[in-house]
Amino acid sequence: MNSDGQIKVWYERAQIDYINQYMALYASFNAWYRELTHKPNDREALNVLRRGIPIWDHYARGLAMHELGSYMTLLVECTQREPLPYATPHWRGEIAHTKDWQSLIEYWYRVRCLVMHGAEIRATYVYLAYETLNIFMGEIIQRARD
């Protein structure tokens, strides 16, 4: 193998598989919101979350929102430039602004659906879903410890 081939092989091995990590993280989120909402299906539970939960108020005012800020800015830019495909009656595939909780909930769910059903999705969208949900779930886990 020539050096160009070796460079490519090692580069490809170094890439992080956000799809698997995201799906495991989403399973944690799914278990949390099912317990929180006591709803029998995802759509009903997501609708409860979209109406607002106390932790989001904390996020909007505090440090956690600061952590999410740069990712949310990227999400707004990416989804407004190229909305997530397969928008639903519940969401048209865009995040309107950096504090758009309702769209973030739908974004996480839509990325999960696209990955789960084998649809094409940009790696950037999976990465941003992972990073934002990881920050959120980190806060959930921390609050459960306190």
XYZ file of N, CA, C and O in Angstrom:
584
model
N 0.865 -1.182 0.000
C 0.000 0.000 0.000
C 0.904 1.235 0.000
O 1.853 1.317 0.770
N 0.591 2.204 -0.859
C 1.393 3.419 -0.897
C 1.057 4.318 0.294
O 0.103 4.081 1.026
N 1.848 5.362 0.464
C 1.647 6.227 1.641
C 0.305 6.952 1.592
O -0.311 7.175 2.636
N -0.191 7.303 0.390
C -1.515 7.934 0.294
C -2.601 6.990 0.797
O -3.523 7.392 1.495
N -2.491 5.709 0.434
C -3.455 4.713 0.889
C -3.394 4.536 2.395
O -4.426 4.399 3.060
N -2.195 4.521 2.939
C -2.004 4.377 4.385
C -2.572 5.587 5.135
O -3.203 5.431 6.178
N -2.364 6.761 4.597
C -2.905 7.974 5.207
C -4.421 7.892 5.281
O -5.027 8.161 6.317
N -5.025 7.483 4.169
C -6.493 7.387 4.117
C -7.017 6.329 5.089
O -7.999 6.554 5.788
N -6.357 5.172 5.158
C -6.776 4.104 6.068
C -6.772 4.597 7.511
O -7.743 4.421 8.251
N -5.695 5.222 7.929
C -5.613 5.695 9.315
C -6.568 6.841 9.576
O -7.156 6.948 10.658
N -6.734 7.691 8.601
C -7.700 8.779 8.755
C -9.104 8.224 8.965
O -9.828 8.647 9.858
N -9.502 7.267 8.141
C -10.833 6.686 8.254
C -11.022 5.957 9.581
O -12.102 6.006 10.172
N -10.001 5.307 10.080
C -10.084 4.627 11.380
C -10.257 5.618 12.528
O -10.797 5.273 13.574
N -9.808 6.834 12.338
C -9.874 7.847 13.397
C -11.227 8.547 13.486
O -11.480 9.281 14.442
N -12.092 8.327 12.529
C -13.382 9.013 12.524
C -14.307 8.429 13.599
O -14.423 7.220 13.739
N -14.951 9.295 14.327
C -15.850 8.888 15.404
C -17.207 8.535 14.818
O -17.759 9.271 14.006
N -17.739 7.413 15.248
C -19.047 6.956 14.784
C -20.127 7.567 15.677
O -20.518 6.981 16.684
N -20.592 8.741 15.311
C -21.610 9.414 16.111
C -22.973 8.736 15.992
O -23.813 8.908 16.868
N -23.186 7.969 14.961
C -24.485 7.311 14.806
C -24.733 6.345 15.961
O -25.774 6.408 16.624
N -23.801 5.451 16.226
C -23.982 4.504 17.328
C -24.048 5.209 18.670
O -24.866 4.861 19.531
N -23.199 6.194 18.856
C -23.207 6.926 20.121
C -24.518 7.675 20.310
O -25.089 7.709 21.398
N -25.007 8.271 19.227
C -26.258 9.008 19.319
C -27.429 8.090 19.643
O -28.283 8.425 20.470
N -27.489 6.945 19.004
C -28.608 6.037 19.243
C -28.619 5.549 20.693
O -29.685 5.438 21.305
N -27.468 5.284 21.265
C -27.405 4.890 22.679
C -27.843 6.051 23.570
O -28.601 5.874 24.529
N -27.399 7.251 23.238
C -27.785 8.437 23.998
C -29.280 8.693 23.887
O -29.953 9.015 24.866
N -29.825 8.531 22.687
C -31.260 8.743 22.501
C -32.071 7.727 23.299
O -33.131 8.057 23.827
N -31.581 6.508 23.420
C -32.279 5.504 24.233
C -32.386 5.982 25.675
O -33.432 5.810 26.327
N -31.348 6.628 26.183
C -31.380 7.196 27.534
C -32.421 8.319 27.619
O -33.215 8.384 28.562
N -32.417 9.187 26.630
C -33.390 10.280 26.555
C -34.814 9.733 26.484
O -35.715 10.180 27.186
N -35.010 8.712 25.663
C -36.318 8.097 25.501
C -36.812 7.519 26.829
O -37.977 7.724 27.199
N -35.962 6.823 27.536
C -36.343 6.265 28.839
C -36.693 7.382 29.816
O -37.679 7.272 30.569
N -35.920 8.475 29.784
C -36.183 9.600 30.684
C -37.528 10.237 30.384
O -38.344 10.464 31.280
N -37.804 10.544 29.114
C -39.060 11.239 28.834
C -40.268 10.333 28.984
O -41.351 10.802 29.321
N -40.106 9.056 28.793
C -41.228 8.142 29.049
C -41.584 8.147 30.536
O -42.747 8.167 30.905
N -40.550 8.121 31.374
C -40.783 8.151 32.825
C -41.370 9.496 33.254
O -42.271 9.553 34.085
N -40.886 10.566 32.680
C -41.356 11.906 33.034
C -42.804 12.133 32.615
O -43.604 12.669 33.387
N -43.157 11.721 31.414
C -44.478 12.053 30.861
C -45.544 10.990 31.101
O -46.736 11.299 31.037
N -45.131 9.764 31.342
C -46.075 8.640 31.508
C -46.995 8.487 30.296
O -48.147 8.076 30.442
N -46.491 8.817 29.131
C -47.282 8.693 27.903
C -46.949 7.384 27.195
O -45.800 6.950 27.205
N -47.937 6.760 26.543
C -47.735 5.445 25.946
C -46.977 5.435 24.619
O -46.519 4.386 24.189
N -46.853 6.594 23.960
C -46.098 6.594 22.693
C -45.245 7.850 22.585
O -45.452 8.831 23.295
N -44.294 7.790 21.662
C -43.332 8.883 21.510
C -44.001 10.211 21.178
O -43.660 11.239 21.750
N -44.938 10.227 20.238
C -45.543 11.494 19.818
C -46.223 12.184 20.989
O -46.069 13.377 21.186
N -46.982 11.441 21.776
C -47.654 12.051 22.930
C -46.627 12.584 23.924
O -46.781 13.692 24.452
N -45.578 11.815 24.183
C -44.538 12.249 25.112
C -43.811 13.485 24.587
O -43.565 14.439 25.339
N -43.476 13.491 23.306
C -42.788 14.648 22.723
C -43.664 15.893 22.762
O -43.166 16.998 22.998
N -44.952 15.726 22.571
C -45.857 16.875 22.658
C -45.867 17.460 24.059
O -45.923 18.682 24.222
N -45.796 16.613 25.073
C -45.703 17.106 26.454
C -44.408 17.889 26.626
O -44.407 19.002 27.172
N -43.298 17.350 26.146
C -42.007 18.044 26.266
C -42.027 19.379 25.531
O -41.482 20.376 26.028
N -42.622 19.405 24.373
C -42.664 20.645 23.580
C -43.418 21.758 24.296
O -43.141 22.934 24.086
N -44.393 21.389 25.104
C -45.137 22.412 25.850
C -44.289 23.038 26.946
O -44.630 24.089 27.465
N -43.197 22.397 27.287
C -42.268 22.961 28.254
C -42.148 22.124 29.500
O -43.112 21.529 29.962
N -40.937 22.073 29.990
C -40.653 21.386 31.233
C -39.756 22.295 32.054
O -39.014 23.113 31.500
N -39.813 22.195 33.383
C -39.031 23.117 34.230
C -37.541 23.142 33.926
O -36.931 24.200 33.983
N -36.949 22.024 33.569
C -35.506 22.028 33.326
C -35.139 22.944 32.155
O -34.078 23.544 32.129
N -36.017 23.087 31.183
C -35.685 23.962 30.059
C -35.607 25.410 30.507
O -34.761 26.165 30.026
N -36.454 25.820 31.449
C -36.368 27.181 31.980
C -35.001 27.407 32.607
O -34.389 28.450 32.431
N -34.511 26.412 33.330
C -33.176 26.483 33.916
C -32.123 26.624 32.811
O -31.198 27.421 32.912
N -32.265 25.841 31.756
C -31.342 25.924 30.636
C -31.337 27.306 30.022
O -30.290 27.868 29.736
N -32.494 27.843 29.788
C -32.605 29.131 29.108
C -31.951 30.249 29.912
O -31.496 31.231 29.352
N -31.898 30.099 31.228
C -31.329 31.132 32.082
C -29.881 30.876 32.484
O -29.208 31.788 32.921
N -29.411 29.654 32.392
C -28.165 29.337 33.055
C -27.023 28.871 32.196
O -26.990 29.026 30.976
N -26.077 28.254 32.877
C -24.829 27.800 32.291
C -25.055 26.768 31.202
O -24.382 26.764 30.180
N -26.013 25.883 31.405
C -26.241 24.836 30.416
C -26.574 25.441 29.051
O -26.139 24.932 28.026
N -27.335 26.529 29.039
C -27.652 27.167 27.762
C -26.389 27.734 27.137
O -26.228 27.697 25.921
N -25.496 28.217 27.978
C -24.216 28.699 27.468
C -23.466 27.553 26.790
O -22.898 27.730 25.707
N -23.477 26.367 27.397
C -22.837 25.202 26.796
C -23.482 24.843 25.467
O -22.812 24.472 24.517
N -24.802 24.926 25.413
C -25.528 24.596 24.185
C -25.406 25.677 23.116
O -25.594 25.394 21.939
N -25.093 26.887 23.528
C -25.141 28.044 22.636
C -24.452 27.887 21.300
O -25.047 28.138 20.253
N -23.198 27.467 21.297
C -22.476 27.382 20.027
C -23.052 26.278 19.138
O -23.136 26.438 17.918
N -23.464 25.174 19.752
C -24.093 24.107 18.967
C -25.442 24.556 18.407
O -25.787 24.238 17.278
N -26.188 25.280 19.224
C -27.496 25.762 18.767
C -27.328 26.745 17.613
O -28.110 26.729 16.669
N -26.316 27.585 17.683
C -26.055 28.520 16.587
C -25.790 27.749 15.295
O -26.329 28.082 14.240
N -24.988 26.703 15.380
C -24.721 25.873 14.201
C -25.984 25.173 13.706
O -26.225 25.094 12.496
N -26.798 24.681 14.640
C -28.046 24.022 14.248
C -28.980 24.973 13.531
O -29.604 24.603 12.530
N -29.091 26.186 14.039
C -29.943 27.180 13.383
C -29.439 27.421 11.966
O -30.211 27.375 11.008
N -28.142 27.667 11.826
C -27.573 27.928 10.507
C -27.759 26.743 9.560
O -28.203 26.905 8.414
N -27.435 25.545 10.032
C -27.528 24.346 9.178
C -28.959 24.043 8.766
O -29.223 23.794 7.590
N -29.868 24.056 9.733
C -31.238 23.649 9.407
C -31.996 24.709 8.637
O -32.915 24.378 7.887
N -31.619 25.964 8.786
C -32.275 26.984 7.973
C -31.732 26.988 6.548
O -32.456 27.272 5.611
N -30.466 26.653 6.408
C -29.877 26.557 5.068
C -30.373 25.296 4.361
O -30.688 25.320 3.173
N -30.431 24.190 5.106
C -30.881 22.914 4.545
C -31.690 22.165 5.606
O -31.130 21.455 6.431
N -33.006 22.361 5.613
C -33.844 21.694 6.620
C -33.673 20.175 6.575
O -33.367 19.613 5.527
N -33.850 19.567 7.729
C -33.801 18.107 7.771
C -34.863 17.540 6.839
O -35.984 18.049 6.809
N -34.529 16.507 6.110
C -35.523 15.927 5.195
C -36.636 15.213 5.941
O -36.507 14.925 7.124
N -37.684 14.941 5.215
C -38.821 14.203 5.739
C -39.487 14.940 6.892
O -39.824 14.359 7.911
N -39.646 16.248 6.735
C -40.338 17.029 7.754
C -41.736 16.443 7.962
O -42.289 15.796 7.076
N -42.281 16.676 9.120
C -43.566 16.097 9.495
C -44.585 17.207 9.732
O -44.221 18.384 9.750
N -45.837 16.851 9.973
C -46.823 17.882 10.320
C -46.474 18.581 11.640
O -46.940 19.676 11.909
N -45.616 17.948 12.428
C -45.251 18.503 13.736
C -44.087 19.480 13.660
O -43.884 20.270 14.563
N -43.325 19.401 12.567
C -42.101 20.201 12.468
C -41.633 20.245 11.027
O -41.642 19.234 10.330
N -41.173 21.397 10.573
C -40.789 21.521 9.160
C -39.289 21.382 8.901
O -38.804 21.710 7.822
N -38.540 20.907 9.896
C -37.135 20.587 9.669
C -36.138 21.680 9.982
O -34.956 21.521 9.714
N -36.595 22.787 10.564
C -35.704 23.912 10.869
C -35.769 24.279 12.347
O -36.812 24.149 12.978
N -34.642 24.776 12.835
C -34.608 25.360 14.173
C -34.577 26.868 13.976
O -33.723 27.387 13.257
N -35.529 27.563 14.581
C -35.739 28.986 14.304
C -34.711 29.896 14.972
O -34.293 30.893 14.396
N -34.310 29.579 16.202
C -33.383 30.429 16.953
C -32.702 29.585 18.027
O -33.066 28.427 18.241
N -31.738 30.151 18.711
C -30.909 29.378 19.643
C -31.638 28.937 20.907
O -31.114 28.110 21.650
N -32.824 29.434 21.155
C -33.594 29.001 22.327
C -34.883 28.283 21.913
O -35.824 28.195 22.683
N -34.875 27.727 20.732
C -36.053 27.059 20.169
C -36.143 25.616 20.689
O -35.796 24.660 20.004
N -36.607 25.488 21.915
C -36.716 24.200 22.589
C -37.622 23.234 21.831
O -37.293 22.063 21.663
N -38.758 23.729 21.373
C -39.707 22.856 20.681
C -39.064 22.208 19.446
O -39.238 21.019 19.202
N -38.329 22.987 18.685
C -37.679 22.439 17.491
C -36.520 21.524 17.843
O -36.256 20.545 17.132
N -35.822 21.813 18.924
C -34.716 20.946 19.344
C -35.235 19.549 19.690
O -34.643 18.542 19.298
N -36.364 19.496 20.385
C -36.994 18.212 20.713
C -37.300 17.446 19.416
O -36.999 16.258 19.290
N -37.891 18.130 18.458
C -38.230 17.491 17.182
C -36.982 17.114 16.400
O -36.952 16.082 15.735
N -35.962 17.951 16.484
C -34.700 17.663 15.793
C -34.116 16.356 16.308
O -33.728 15.473 15.520
N -34.009 16.218 17.633
C -33.466 14.987 18.206
C -34.262 13.771 17.727
O -33.695 12.762 17.354
N -35.573 13.906 17.755
C -36.426 12.792 17.347
C -36.289 12.497 15.850
O -36.207 11.345 15.435
N -36.240 13.524 15.041
C -36.134 13.332 13.596
C -34.801 12.681 13.240
O -34.757 11.781 12.395
N -33.703 13.110 13.871
C -32.405 12.481 13.610
C -32.479 11.004 13.995
O -32.030 10.134 13.258
N -33.088 10.716 15.129
C -33.258 9.329 15.570
C -34.020 8.533 14.514
O -33.640 7.432 14.160
N -35.107 9.091 14.002
C -35.917 8.393 13.008
C -35.138 8.157 11.720
O -35.186 7.056 11.153
N -34.442 9.151 11.247
C -33.678 9.010 10.012
C -32.612 7.933 10.145
O -32.439 7.098 9.249
N -31.897 7.946 11.271
C -30.861 6.942 11.493
C -31.490 5.555 11.633
O -31.062 4.594 10.989
N -32.524 5.450 12.450
C -33.154 4.154 12.725
C -33.716 3.517 11.457
O -33.651 2.304 11.286
N -34.248 4.329 10.561
C -34.873 3.797 9.359
C -33.930 3.764 8.152
O -34.364 3.499 7.033
N -32.652 4.061 8.403
C -31.652 3.938 7.350
C -31.713 5.004 6.271
O -31.185 4.799 5.186
N -32.350 6.121 6.563
C -32.414 7.207 5.585
C -31.087 7.959 5.563
O -30.314 7.928 6.514
N -30.864 8.653 4.490
C -29.640 9.444 4.368
C -29.734 10.670 5.271
O -30.767 11.340 5.334
N -28.647 10.932 5.975
C -28.567 12.118 6.835
C -27.117 12.567 6.872
O -26.201 11.736 6.891
N -26.931 13.854 6.854
C -25.570 14.399 6.915
C -24.927 14.072 8.261
O -25.577 14.171 9.305
N -23.659 13.728 8.220
C -22.921 13.406 9.444
C -22.929 14.585 10.416
O -22.994 14.399 11.634
N -22.901 15.802 9.888
C -22.929 16.995 10.739
C -24.193 17.044 11.582
O -24.150 17.408 12.757
N -25.315 16.649 11.007
C -26.571 16.675 11.748
C -26.571 15.655 12.881
O -27.101 15.910 13.955
N -25.985 14.496 12.639
C -25.899 13.486 13.701
C -24.958 13.973 14.797
O -25.254 13.856 15.987
N -23.832 14.536 14.409
C -22.879 15.089 15.370
C -23.539 16.155 16.252
O -23.414 16.126 17.475
N -24.259 17.085 15.636
C -24.897 18.151 16.411
C -26.017 17.607 17.302
O -26.217 18.094 18.408
N -26.722 16.604 16.820
C -27.748 15.963 17.654
C -27.085 15.317 18.863
O -27.561 15.455 19.998
N -25.989 14.622 18.632
C -25.272 13.972 19.732
C -24.790 15.004 20.756
O -25.019 14.853 21.955
N -24.112 16.029 20.291
C -23.531 17.009 21.216
C -24.609 17.724 22.041
O -24.465 17.892 23.247
N -25.687 18.144 21.395
C -26.725 18.877 22.131
C -27.473 17.963 23.097
O -27.730 18.346 24.242
N -27.811 16.768 22.661
C -28.516 15.845 23.550
C -27.608 15.378 24.684
O -28.061 15.186 25.813
N -26.327 15.232 24.412
C -25.383 14.837 25.454
C -25.299 15.900 26.551
O -25.264 15.568 27.744
N -25.280 17.155 26.176
C -25.275 18.239 27.171
C -26.557 18.189 27.987
O -26.535 18.259 29.223
N -27.682 18.053 27.316
C -28.972 18.008 28.003
C -29.047 16.813 28.965
O -29.405 16.961 30.137
N -28.705 15.626 28.485
C -28.793 14.437 29.335
C -27.770 14.481 30.463
O -28.025 13.962 31.551
N -26.636 15.110 30.233
C -25.664 15.295 31.319
C -26.276 16.073 32.470
O -26.071 15.755 33.646
N -27.049 17.094 32.121
C -27.748 17.888 33.142
C -28.813 17.040 33.846
O -28.972 17.113 35.061
N -29.527 16.231 33.100
C -30.546 15.351 33.687
C -29.898 14.390 34.680
O -30.378 14.215 35.808
N -28.812 13.768 34.278
C -28.104 12.823 35.153
C -27.567 13.529 36.388
O -27.676 13.029 37.497
N -27.004 14.719 36.209
C -26.480 15.480 37.349
C -27.594 15.823 38.326
O -27.425 15.691 39.540
N -28.734 16.239 37.833
C -29.863 16.572 38.724
C -30.367 15.341 39.476
O -30.827 15.457 40.603
N -30.316 14.183 38.832
C -30.765 12.957 39.488
C -29.831 12.596 40.652
O -30.276 12.008 41.628
N -28.570 12.961 40.531
C -27.591 12.684 41.601
C -27.775 13.622 42.787
O -27.483 13.246 43.906
N -28.176 14.865 42.493
C -28.290 15.883 43.555
C -29.480 15.652 44.451
O -30.410 15.019 44.242
